[in-house]
Amino acid sequence: MKIIFFHPENEARQWIHGLEQRLPTARVRAWQPADRQPADYALVWHPPTAMLAGRDDLRGVFILGAGVDALLNQLRQHPQMLPAGVPLLRLEDTGMAAQMIEYVVFAVLGYYRRFDEYRLLQARQQWCELPLADKQDFTIGVAGAGVLGQQVAQALVTLGFPVRCWSQSPKAIPQVTSFAGEQQLADFLSGTRLLVNLLPNTPATRGILDASLFRQLVRGAYIINVGRGAHLNQPDLLAAIDSGQIAAATLDVCAEEPLPAADALWHSPRVTLTPHIAAATLPVLAMDNIAENIRRIENGLPPFGKVDRVKGY
């Protein structure tokens, strides 16, 4: 079994050693530009087009992150980059869910307990107690109810908040009200006090966080975007903050990363920025996930995490 690996930021040696330990019959190599030797599987993150082009022998391409949109965008721009029959496989949870829960819960509790406002009062040297909202009036909506979204929603339920989710198909999550499809988006947004975005980046969801959506939330709502920067219409967000329709926003992702120094987001006191750190792929858990999936394929079983190229996730 032959495996090729490419990641512009991760050290290849760790992955080569780890995968060969987990799959004793495998021979893993870091892909180089001149490499046209056969391969059964590819592990990639932002791969060069030449790495995958013409590789009809591949039995699966593993995407080394939660998002699959970058590779799908490459395939749209370069349709011949990868044969259509080669399965694309995402990492369903490699320690990312626990990290995402920590990030979102921290941000949610900060807004619920009004810590962001206390920081502004501190800067003005004002000692002032702010009233606390009733949790039952602090409805949280999770847009995107995939593996990460479902676990985030469940964590918020345990804190006593009313939680709802919205996705393309209905979800059965204990104590979470499920909304599905375009026809139920307005009902999902109505009454939502804090919106957590965990949608996949697809043509249908790009720019979804815009003025029209913000107007349908409770006035003074909060936004937490841990999906993709492409989901957010940035001028609409800043205008909604200026008008008071949106009270504040926490953004872990931006349309351009790193965020340019002149970008207006840096200067909004009601915007909290983090540099795309909400949930990172943990190599040890990722290798466990990939090795198990390869064993399934080798034993004739259907793999988990298969990407639908049409739907975009």
Tab-separated table of N, CA and C in Angstrom, residues 109-273:
chain	number	residue	atom	x	y	z
A	109	LEU	N	-20.665	32.513	26.756
A	109	LEU	CA	-20.762	32.961	28.156
A	109	LEU	C	-20.258	34.389	28.312
A	110	GLY	N	-19.279	34.777	27.524
A	110	GLY	CA	-18.807	36.155	27.569
A	110	GLY	C	-19.899	37.135	27.204
A	111	TYR	N	-20.688	36.799	26.174
A	111	TYR	CA	-21.790	37.689	25.786
A	111	TYR	C	-22.955	37.600	26.775
A	112	TYR	N	-23.273	36.382	27.190
A	112	TYR	CA	-24.385	36.229	28.134
A	112	TYR	C	-24.105	36.971	29.444
A	113	ARG	N	-22.885	36.859	29.962
A	113	ARG	CA	-22.522	37.542	31.206
A	113	ARG	C	-22.044	38.982	30.983
A	114	ARG	N	-22.025	39.405	29.702
A	114	ARG	CA	-21.755	40.788	29.311
A	114	ARG	C	-20.321	41.224	29.624
A	115	PHE	N	-19.393	40.253	29.585
A	115	PHE	CA	-18.003	40.579	29.872
A	115	PHE	C	-17.419	41.550	28.849
A	116	ASP	N	-17.876	41.454	27.592
A	116	ASP	CA	-17.386	42.384	26.576
A	116	ASP	C	-17.751	43.822	26.919
A	117	GLU	N	-18.949	44.009	27.477
A	117	GLU	CA	-19.368	45.353	27.870
A	117	GLU	C	-18.618	45.831	29.111
A	118	TYR	N	-18.319	44.914	30.020
A	118	TYR	CA	-17.544	45.297	31.200
A	118	TYR	C	-16.133	45.750	30.813
A	119	ARG	N	-15.574	45.147	29.755
A	119	ARG	CA	-14.249	45.597	29.309
A	119	ARG	C	-14.303	47.035	28.810
A	120	LEU	N	-15.392	47.380	28.109
A	120	LEU	CA	-15.552	48.758	27.638
A	120	LEU	C	-15.738	49.713	28.811
A	121	LEU	N	-16.489	49.285	29.825
A	121	LEU	CA	-16.671	50.118	31.014
A	121	LEU	C	-15.345	50.303	31.756
A	122	GLN	N	-14.573	49.238	31.814
A	122	GLN	CA	-13.269	49.342	32.478
A	122	GLN	C	-12.385	50.371	31.777
A	123	ALA	N	-12.400	50.360	30.451
A	123	ALA	CA	-11.579	51.319	29.708
A	123	ALA	C	-11.983	52.758	30.002
A	124	ARG	N	-13.269	52.946	30.377
A	124	ARG	CA	-13.758	54.293	30.714
A	124	ARG	C	-13.746	54.542	32.223
A	125	GLN	N	-13.191	53.590	32.966
A	125	GLN	CA	-13.115	53.670	34.434
A	125	GLN	C	-14.506	53.865	35.053
A	126	GLN	N	-15.469	53.096	34.542
A	126	GLN	CA	-16.836	53.157	35.056
A	126	GLN	C	-17.152	51.866	35.809
A	127	TRP	N	-17.553	52.027	37.064
A	127	TRP	CA	-17.954	50.896	37.914
A	127	TRP	C	-19.474	50.816	37.842
A	128	CYS	N	-19.964	49.841	37.070
A	128	CYS	CA	-21.411	49.810	36.807
A	128	CYS	C	-21.853	48.366	36.645
A	129	GLU	N	-22.852	47.960	37.416
A	129	GLU	CA	-23.391	46.597	37.299
A	129	GLU	C	-24.453	46.562	36.217
A	130	LEU	N	-24.297	45.613	35.284
A	130	LEU	CA	-25.247	45.470	34.183
A	130	LEU	C	-26.224	44.337	34.485
A	131	PRO	N	-27.508	44.520	34.170
A	131	PRO	CA	-28.488	43.455	34.438
A	131	PRO	C	-28.203	42.218	33.598
A	132	LEU	N	-28.500	41.051	34.160
A	132	LEU	CA	-28.258	39.772	33.491
A	132	LEU	C	-29.555	39.281	32.858
A	133	ALA	N	-29.471	38.836	31.613
A	133	ALA	CA	-30.652	38.316	30.919
A	133	ALA	C	-31.066	36.975	31.503
A	134	ASP	N	-32.357	36.685	31.433
A	134	ASP	CA	-32.853	35.355	31.780
A	134	ASP	C	-32.378	34.381	30.696
A	135	LYS	N	-31.820	33.271	31.089
A	135	LYS	CA	-31.320	32.302	30.098
A	135	LYS	C	-32.408	31.872	29.121
A	136	GLN	N	-33.634	31.782	29.596
A	136	GLN	CA	-34.710	31.339	28.719
A	136	GLN	C	-35.047	32.362	27.653
A	137	ASP	N	-34.548	33.582	27.813
A	137	ASP	CA	-34.727	34.609	26.785
A	137	ASP	C	-33.482	34.756	25.915
A	138	PHE	N	-32.506	33.888	26.137
A	138	PHE	CA	-31.233	33.984	25.425
A	138	PHE	C	-31.110	32.774	24.501
A	139	THR	N	-31.970	32.742	23.487
A	139	THR	CA	-31.997	31.600	22.555
A	139	THR	C	-30.786	31.620	21.636
A	140	ILE	N	-30.127	30.479	21.538
A	140	ILE	CA	-28.926	30.347	20.710
A	140	ILE	C	-29.265	29.503	19.490
A	141	GLY	N	-28.905	30.005	18.324
A	141	GLY	CA	-29.085	29.268	17.083
A	141	GLY	C	-27.749	28.810	16.528
A	142	VAL	N	-27.641	27.540	16.200
A	142	VAL	CA	-26.428	26.985	15.597
A	142	VAL	C	-26.733	26.698	14.127
A	143	ALA	N	-26.130	27.465	13.242
A	143	ALA	CA	-26.308	27.264	11.803
A	143	ALA	C	-25.242	26.305	11.314
A	144	GLY	N	-25.689	25.139	10.857
A	144	GLY	CA	-24.760	24.084	10.467
A	144	GLY	C	-24.736	23.016	11.538
A	145	ALA	N	-25.402	21.911	11.278
A	145	ALA	CA	-25.526	20.863	12.294
A	145	ALA	C	-24.846	19.582	11.836
A	146	GLY	N	-23.587	19.732	11.409
A	146	GLY	CA	-22.772	18.569	11.100
A	146	GLY	C	-22.170	18.009	12.379
A	147	VAL	N	-21.069	17.302	12.248
A	147	VAL	CA	-20.441	16.676	13.414
A	147	VAL	C	-20.104	17.732	14.475
A	148	LEU	N	-19.448	18.815	14.068
A	148	LEU	CA	-19.064	19.852	15.024
A	148	LEU	C	-20.281	20.611	15.541
A	149	GLY	N	-21.180	20.986	14.641
A	149	GLY	CA	-22.348	21.757	15.041
A	149	GLY	C	-23.229	21.031	16.040
A	150	GLN	N	-23.410	19.730	15.839
A	150	GLN	CA	-24.249	18.963	16.769
A	150	GLN	C	-23.636	18.918	18.161
A	151	GLN	N	-22.330	18.746	18.221
A	151	GLN	CA	-21.699	18.668	19.540
A	151	GLN	C	-21.684	20.023	20.236
A	152	VAL	N	-21.508	21.088	19.475
A	152	VAL	CA	-21.591	22.431	20.059
A	152	VAL	C	-22.999	22.673	20.604
A	153	ALA	N	-24.016	22.308	19.841
A	153	ALA	CA	-25.396	22.499	20.289
A	153	ALA	C	-25.668	21.733	21.579
A	154	GLN	N	-25.190	20.502	21.649
A	154	GLN	CA	-25.408	19.704	22.858
A	154	GLN	C	-24.715	20.313	24.064
A	155	ALA	N	-23.518	20.857	23.867
A	155	ALA	CA	-22.799	21.487	24.980
A	155	ALA	C	-23.560	22.704	25.490
A	156	LEU	N	-24.152	23.471	24.592
A	156	LEU	CA	-24.892	24.662	25.001
A	156	LEU	C	-26.174	24.291	25.740
A	157	VAL	N	-26.769	23.168	25.351
A	157	VAL	CA	-27.960	22.684	26.068
A	157	VAL	C	-27.620	22.395	27.524
A	158	THR	N	-26.459	21.783	27.763
A	158	THR	CA	-26.085	21.431	29.140
A	158	THR	C	-25.884	22.668	30.011
A	159	LEU	N	-25.672	23.820	29.392
A	159	LEU	CA	-25.520	25.066	30.152
A	159	LEU	C	-26.866	25.726	30.454
A	160	GLY	N	-27.937	25.136	29.947
A	160	GLY	CA	-29.272	25.639	30.273
A	160	GLY	C	-29.855	26.615	29.280
A	161	PHE	N	-29.220	26.817	28.126
A	161	PHE	CA	-29.749	27.739	27.131
A	161	PHE	C	-30.768	27.041	26.221
A	162	PRO	N	-31.788	27.760	25.756
A	162	PRO	CA	-32.614	27.217	24.672
A	162	PRO	C	-31.778	27.198	23.391
A	163	VAL	N	-31.726	26.060	22.723
A	163	VAL	CA	-30.852	25.911	21.554
A	163	VAL	C	-31.661	25.395	20.374
A	164	ARG	N	-31.390	25.971	19.232
A	164	ARG	CA	-31.997	25.513	17.981
A	164	ARG	C	-30.891	25.359	16.942
A	165	CYS	N	-31.145	24.563	15.914
A	165	CYS	CA	-30.152	24.397	14.854
A	165	CYS	C	-30.823	24.499	13.502
A	166	TRP	N	-30.027	24.829	12.508
A	166	TRP	CA	-30.526	24.909	11.133
A	166	TRP	C	-29.530	24.230	10.212
A	167	SER	N	-30.043	23.384	9.324
A	167	SER	CA	-29.201	22.647	8.385
A	167	SER	C	-30.033	22.298	7.161
A	168	GLN	N	-29.429	21.619	6.215
A	168	GLN	CA	-30.151	21.271	4.994
A	168	GLN	C	-31.192	20.185	5.226
A	169	SER	N	-30.952	19.326	6.198
A	169	SER	CA	-31.918	18.273	6.514
A	169	SER	C	-32.177	18.272	8.019
A	170	PRO	N	-33.352	17.824	8.469
A	170	PRO	CA	-33.674	17.840	9.907
A	170	PRO	C	-32.705	16.977	10.709
A	171	LYS	N	-32.417	17.408	11.924
A	171	LYS	CA	-31.521	16.681	12.813
A	171	LYS	C	-32.254	16.338	14.106
A	172	ALA	N	-31.958	15.149	14.646
A	172	ALA	CA	-32.554	14.716	15.911
A	172	ALA	C	-31.501	14.848	17.007
A	173	ILE	N	-31.450	16.020	17.636
A	173	ILE	CA	-30.502	16.291	18.707
A	173	ILE	C	-31.314	16.530	19.977
A	174	PRO	N	-31.083	15.769	21.031
A	174	PRO	CA	-31.896	15.919	22.241
A	174	PRO	C	-31.955	17.367	22.727
A	175	GLN	N	-33.149	17.862	22.972
A	175	GLN	CA	-33.432	19.187	23.516
A	175	GLN	C	-33.016	20.336	22.597
A	176	VAL	N	-32.786	20.030	21.331
A	176	VAL	CA	-32.454	21.067	20.350
A	176	VAL	C	-33.540	21.084	19.288
A	177	THR	N	-34.140	22.252	19.061
A	177	THR	CA	-35.179	22.383	18.044
A	177	THR	C	-34.518	22.462	16.672
A	178	SER	N	-34.950	21.598	15.764
A	178	SER	CA	-34.315	21.506	14.458
A	178	SER	C	-35.135	22.212	13.388
A	179	PHE	N	-34.447	23.043	12.599
A	179	PHE	CA	-35.038	23.675	11.423
A	179	PHE	C	-34.214	23.232	10.215
A	180	ALA	N	-34.869	23.100	9.072
A	180	ALA	CA	-34.156	22.583	7.902
A	180	ALA	C	-34.627	23.271	6.629
A	181	GLY	N	-33.683	23.469	5.743
A	181	GLY	CA	-34.011	23.977	4.422
A	181	GLY	C	-34.271	25.472	4.379
A	182	GLU	N	-34.227	25.994	3.167
A	182	GLU	CA	-34.410	27.432	2.961
A	182	GLU	C	-35.752	27.913	3.495
A	183	GLN	N	-36.774	27.065	3.390
A	183	GLN	CA	-38.112	27.475	3.798
A	183	GLN	C	-38.244	27.666	5.301
A	184	GLN	N	-37.331	27.113	6.089
A	184	GLN	CA	-37.417	27.259	7.541
A	184	GLN	C	-36.339	28.180	8.116
A	185	LEU	N	-35.573	28.825	7.254
A	185	LEU	CA	-34.515	29.706	7.743
A	185	LEU	C	-35.082	30.886	8.524
A	186	ALA	N	-36.128	31.503	8.026
A	186	ALA	CA	-36.708	32.662	8.713
A	186	ALA	C	-37.219	32.278	10.093
A	187	ASP	N	-37.861	31.114	10.207
A	187	ASP	CA	-38.346	30.660	11.516
A	187	ASP	C	-37.182	30.404	12.469
A	188	PHE	N	-36.090	29.868	11.940
A	188	PHE	CA	-34.897	29.625	12.754
A	188	PHE	C	-34.318	30.930	13.293
A	189	LEU	N	-34.258	31.943	12.451
A	189	LEU	CA	-33.654	33.212	12.843
A	189	LEU	C	-34.542	34.006	13.795
A	190	SER	N	-35.855	33.913	13.614
A	190	SER	CA	-36.785	34.693	14.449
A	190	SER	C	-36.677	34.258	15.908
A	191	GLY	N	-36.334	35.185	16.776
A	191	GLY	CA	-36.201	34.864	18.195
A	191	GLY	C	-34.802	34.446	18.598
A	192	THR	N	-33.891	34.300	17.646
A	192	THR	CA	-32.516	33.924	17.975
A	192	THR	C	-31.759	35.131	18.508
A	193	ARG	N	-31.178	34.981	19.695
A	193	ARG	CA	-30.455	36.076	20.354
A	193	ARG	C	-28.945	36.001	20.071
A	194	LEU	N	-28.458	34.801	19.816
A	194	LEU	CA	-27.039	34.622	19.499
A	194	LEU	C	-26.929	33.559	18.423
A	195	LEU	N	-26.224	33.890	17.355
A	195	LEU	CA	-26.088	32.978	16.220
A	195	LEU	C	-24.654	32.481	16.124
A	196	VAL	N	-24.498	31.151	16.150
A	196	VAL	CA	-23.200	30.508	15.953
A	196	VAL	C	-23.186	29.937	14.539
A	197	ASN	N	-22.250	30.395	13.709
A	197	ASN	CA	-22.181	29.893	12.340
A	197	ASN	C	-21.135	28.804	12.213
A	198	LEU	N	-21.603	27.598	11.852
A	198	LEU	CA	-20.723	26.460	11.577
A	198	LEU	C	-21.108	25.804	10.249
A	199	LEU	N	-21.641	26.602	9.338
A	199	LEU	CA	-22.055	26.072	8.047
A	199	LEU	C	-20.858	25.674	7.198
A	200	PRO	N	-21.046	24.706	6.301
A	200	PRO	CA	-19.991	24.436	5.314
A	200	PRO	C	-19.951	25.572	4.295
A	201	ASN	N	-18.811	25.750	3.681
A	201	ASN	CA	-18.669	26.793	2.670
A	201	ASN	C	-19.059	26.221	1.314
A	202	THR	N	-20.259	26.566	0.854
A	202	THR	CA	-20.760	26.105	-0.431
A	202	THR	C	-21.281	27.317	-1.203
A	203	PRO	N	-21.538	27.170	-2.497
A	203	PRO	CA	-22.109	28.306	-3.243
A	203	PRO	C	-23.402	28.831	-2.616
A	204	ALA	N	-24.173	27.952	-1.984
A	204	ALA	CA	-25.445	28.381	-1.393
A	204	ALA	C	-25.275	29.129	-0.082
A	205	THR	N	-24.142	28.957	0.601
A	205	THR	CA	-23.972	29.591	1.915
A	205	THR	C	-23.025	30.786	1.894
A	206	ARG	N	-22.315	31.005	0.802
A	206	ARG	CA	-21.393	32.144	0.759
A	206	ARG	C	-22.159	33.459	0.873
A	207	GLY	N	-21.708	34.319	1.776
A	207	GLY	CA	-22.352	35.609	1.974
A	207	GLY	C	-23.660	35.545	2.725
A	208	ILE	N	-23.948	34.407	3.350
A	208	ILE	CA	-25.245	34.238	4.017
A	208	ILE	C	-25.389	35.148	5.232
A	209	LEU	N	-24.279	35.494	5.875
A	209	LEU	CA	-24.341	36.392	7.029
A	209	LEU	C	-24.325	37.825	6.514
A	210	ASP	N	-25.511	38.292	6.136
A	210	ASP	CA	-25.619	39.614	5.527
A	210	ASP	C	-26.725	40.429	6.189
A	211	ALA	N	-26.997	41.613	5.654
A	211	ALA	CA	-27.972	42.526	6.266
A	211	ALA	C	-29.351	41.895	6.377
A	212	SER	N	-29.739	41.137	5.340
A	212	SER	CA	-31.056	40.504	5.375
A	212	SER	C	-31.171	39.520	6.529
A	213	LEU	N	-30.135	38.720	6.728
A	213	LEU	CA	-30.143	37.761	7.840
A	213	LEU	C	-30.115	38.487	9.182
A	214	PHE	N	-29.263	39.498	9.320
A	214	PHE	CA	-29.140	40.201	10.595
A	214	PHE	C	-30.474	40.815	11.016
A	215	ARG	N	-31.241	41.327	10.041
A	215	ARG	CA	-32.530	41.969	10.365
A	215	ARG	C	-33.529	40.988	10.957
A	216	GLN	N	-33.359	39.704	10.677
A	216	GLN	CA	-34.318	38.706	11.160
A	216	GLN	C	-34.007	38.197	12.563
A	217	LEU	N	-32.837	38.553	13.090
A	217	LEU	CA	-32.477	38.179	14.457
A	217	LEU	C	-33.087	39.164	15.447
A	218	VAL	N	-33.111	38.772	16.715
A	218	VAL	CA	-33.523	39.698	17.773
A	218	VAL	C	-32.617	40.930	17.711
A	219	ARG	N	-33.189	42.111	17.900
A	219	ARG	CA	-32.357	43.317	17.905
A	219	ARG	C	-31.357	43.239	19.064
A	220	GLY	N	-30.096	43.571	18.749
A	220	GLY	CA	-29.045	43.446	19.750
A	220	GLY	C	-28.480	42.042	19.843
A	221	ALA	N	-28.615	41.274	18.763
A	221	ALA	CA	-28.132	39.886	18.748
A	221	ALA	C	-26.611	39.855	18.636
A	222	TYR	N	-26.065	38.668	18.871
A	222	TYR	CA	-24.629	38.447	18.797
A	222	TYR	C	-24.326	37.431	17.687
A	223	ILE	N	-23.152	37.579	17.084
A	223	ILE	CA	-22.710	36.677	16.026
A	223	ILE	C	-21.392	36.033	16.439
A	224	ILE	N	-21.294	34.711	16.291
A	224	ILE	CA	-20.023	34.002	16.458
A	224	ILE	C	-19.791	33.242	15.158
A	225	ASN	N	-18.780	33.654	14.405
A	225	ASN	CA	-18.498	32.993	13.123
A	225	ASN	C	-17.250	32.135	13.245
A	226	VAL	N	-17.459	30.825	13.295
A	226	VAL	CA	-16.364	29.860	13.314
A	226	VAL	C	-16.461	28.943	12.098
A	227	GLY	N	-17.212	29.399	11.091
A	227	GLY	CA	-17.345	28.640	9.853
A	227	GLY	C	-16.248	29.026	8.878
A	228	ARG	N	-16.591	29.932	7.969
A	228	ARG	CA	-15.622	30.432	6.993
A	228	ARG	C	-15.812	31.942	6.821
A	229	GLY	N	-14.718	32.626	6.480
A	229	GLY	CA	-14.809	34.056	6.236
A	229	GLY	C	-15.726	34.380	5.077
A	230	ALA	N	-15.818	33.468	4.101
A	230	ALA	CA	-16.669	33.696	2.933
A	230	ALA	C	-18.148	33.764	3.289
A	231	HIS	N	-18.533	33.293	4.472
A	231	HIS	CA	-19.939	33.366	4.876
A	231	HIS	C	-20.369	34.785	5.212
A	232	LEU	N	-19.421	35.636	5.578
A	232	LEU	CA	-19.746	36.939	6.158
A	232	LEU	C	-19.629	38.072	5.147
A	233	ASN	N	-20.689	38.892	5.085
A	233	ASN	CA	-20.635	40.165	4.377
A	233	ASN	C	-20.154	41.198	5.389
A	234	GLN	N	-18.880	41.517	5.326
A	234	GLN	CA	-18.259	42.345	6.357
A	234	GLN	C	-18.855	43.755	6.445
A	235	PRO	N	-19.055	44.476	5.328
A	235	PRO	CA	-19.677	45.807	5.450
A	235	PRO	C	-21.058	45.747	6.087
A	236	ASP	N	-21.835	44.694	5.772
A	236	ASP	CA	-23.166	44.562	6.380
A	236	ASP	C	-23.062	44.354	7.884
A	237	LEU	N	-22.064	43.584	8.330
A	237	LEU	CA	-21.897	43.374	9.769
A	237	LEU	C	-21.558	44.678	10.467
A	238	LEU	N	-20.609	45.431	9.933
A	238	LEU	CA	-20.212	46.673	10.584
A	238	LEU	C	-21.365	47.673	10.605
A	239	ALA	N	-22.158	47.696	9.534
A	239	ALA	CA	-23.323	48.585	9.507
A	239	ALA	C	-24.363	48.145	10.538
A	240	ALA	N	-24.548	46.832	10.675
A	240	ALA	CA	-25.526	46.316	11.650
A	240	ALA	C	-25.068	46.598	13.077
A	241	ILE	N	-23.758	46.568	13.317
A	241	ILE	CA	-23.236	46.920	14.643
A	241	ILE	C	-23.447	48.410	14.911
A	242	ASP	N	-23.189	49.235	13.918
A	242	ASP	CA	-23.379	50.684	14.079
A	242	ASP	C	-24.832	51.031	14.374
A	243	SER	N	-25.755	50.278	13.767
A	243	SER	CA	-27.179	50.559	13.964
A	243	SER	C	-27.730	49.971	15.252
A	244	GLY	N	-26.979	49.057	15.893
A	244	GLY	CA	-27.453	48.392	17.098
A	244	GLY	C	-28.219	47.114	16.834
A	245	GLN	N	-28.438	46.759	15.557
A	245	GLN	CA	-29.129	45.503	15.267
A	245	GLN	C	-28.291	44.317	15.746
A	246	ILE	N	-26.974	44.399	15.544
A	246	ILE	CA	-26.038	43.417	16.088
A	246	ILE	C	-25.253	44.088	17.206
A	247	ALA	N	-25.248	43.470	18.383
A	247	ALA	CA	-24.555	44.067	19.524
A	247	ALA	C	-23.054	43.880	19.426
A	248	ALA	N	-22.630	42.698	19.000
A	248	ALA	CA	-21.200	42.400	18.947
A	248	ALA	C	-20.992	41.121	18.155
A	249	ALA	N	-19.753	40.896	17.747
A	249	ALA	CA	-19.435	39.700	16.970
A	249	ALA	C	-18.059	39.175	17.353
A	250	THR	N	-17.944	37.855	17.358
A	250	THR	CA	-16.657	37.179	17.521
A	250	THR	C	-16.368	36.453	16.221
A	251	LEU	N	-15.234	36.759	15.610
A	251	LEU	CA	-14.882	36.203	14.310
A	251	LEU	C	-13.556	35.457	14.407
A	252	ASP	N	-13.595	34.166	14.141
A	252	ASP	CA	-12.359	33.377	14.105
A	252	ASP	C	-11.857	33.210	12.680
A	253	VAL	N	-12.680	33.585	11.716
A	253	VAL	CA	-12.337	33.411	10.308
A	253	VAL	C	-12.634	34.704	9.552
A	254	CYS	N	-11.823	34.984	8.555
A	254	CYS	CA	-12.003	36.190	7.752
A	254	CYS	C	-11.857	35.827	6.278
A	255	ALA	N	-12.420	36.658	5.414
A	255	ALA	CA	-12.348	36.392	3.980
A	255	ALA	C	-10.913	36.384	3.498
A	256	GLU	N	-10.087	37.267	4.070
A	256	GLU	CA	-8.659	37.297	3.754
A	256	GLU	C	-7.874	37.056	5.033
A	257	GLU	N	-7.026	36.036	5.010
A	257	GLU	CA	-6.221	35.694	6.184
A	257	GLU	C	-4.750	35.586	5.785
A	258	PRO	N	-3.840	36.236	6.532
A	258	PRO	CA	-4.086	37.100	7.691
A	258	PRO	C	-4.885	38.347	7.307
A	259	LEU	N	-5.617	38.887	8.269
A	259	LEU	CA	-6.418	40.078	8.029
A	259	LEU	C	-5.491	41.267	7.780
A	260	PRO	N	-5.681	41.989	6.664
A	260	PRO	CA	-4.807	43.133	6.363
A	260	PRO	C	-4.842	44.193	7.466
A	261	ALA	N	-3.724	44.856	7.664
A	261	ALA	CA	-3.597	45.836	8.747
A	261	ALA	C	-4.598	46.977	8.620
A	262	ALA	N	-4.994	47.303	7.383
A	262	ALA	CA	-5.900	48.432	7.182
A	262	ALA	C	-7.370	48.046	7.281
A	263	ASP	N	-7.659	46.775	7.519
A	263	ASP	CA	-9.046	46.326	7.532
A	263	ASP	C	-9.825	46.961	8.680
A	264	ALA	N	-11.069	47.353	8.382
A	264	ALA	CA	-11.902	48.037	9.372
A	264	ALA	C	-12.252	47.162	10.570
A	265	LEU	N	-12.196	45.844	10.407
A	265	LEU	CA	-12.537	44.968	11.532
A	265	LEU	C	-11.609	45.184	12.723
A	266	TRP	N	-10.341	45.521	12.450
A	266	TRP	CA	-9.395	45.738	13.534
A	266	TRP	C	-9.836	46.868	14.459
A	267	HIS	N	-10.591	47.801	13.926
A	267	HIS	CA	-10.864	49.045	14.650
A	267	HIS	C	-12.256	49.101	15.265
A	268	SER	N	-13.042	48.035	15.121
A	268	SER	CA	-14.373	48.025	15.728
A	268	SER	C	-14.296	47.495	17.155
A	269	PRO	N	-14.662	48.296	18.158
A	269	PRO	CA	-14.572	47.827	19.544
A	269	PRO	C	-15.577	46.727	19.871
A	270	ARG	N	-16.535	46.496	18.998
A	270	ARG	CA	-17.559	45.478	19.250
A	270	ARG	C	-17.269	44.191	18.481
A	271	VAL	N	-16.087	44.117	17.869
A	271	VAL	CA	-15.681	42.902	17.155
A	271	VAL	C	-14.476	42.301	17.860
A	272	THR	N	-14.570	41.004	18.179
A	272	THR	CA	-13.449	40.250	18.738
A	272	THR	C	-12.882	39.351	17.645
A	273	LEU	N	-11.579	39.448	17.420
A	273	LEU	CA	-10.930	38.685	16.359
A	273	LEU	C	-9.965	37.658	16.939
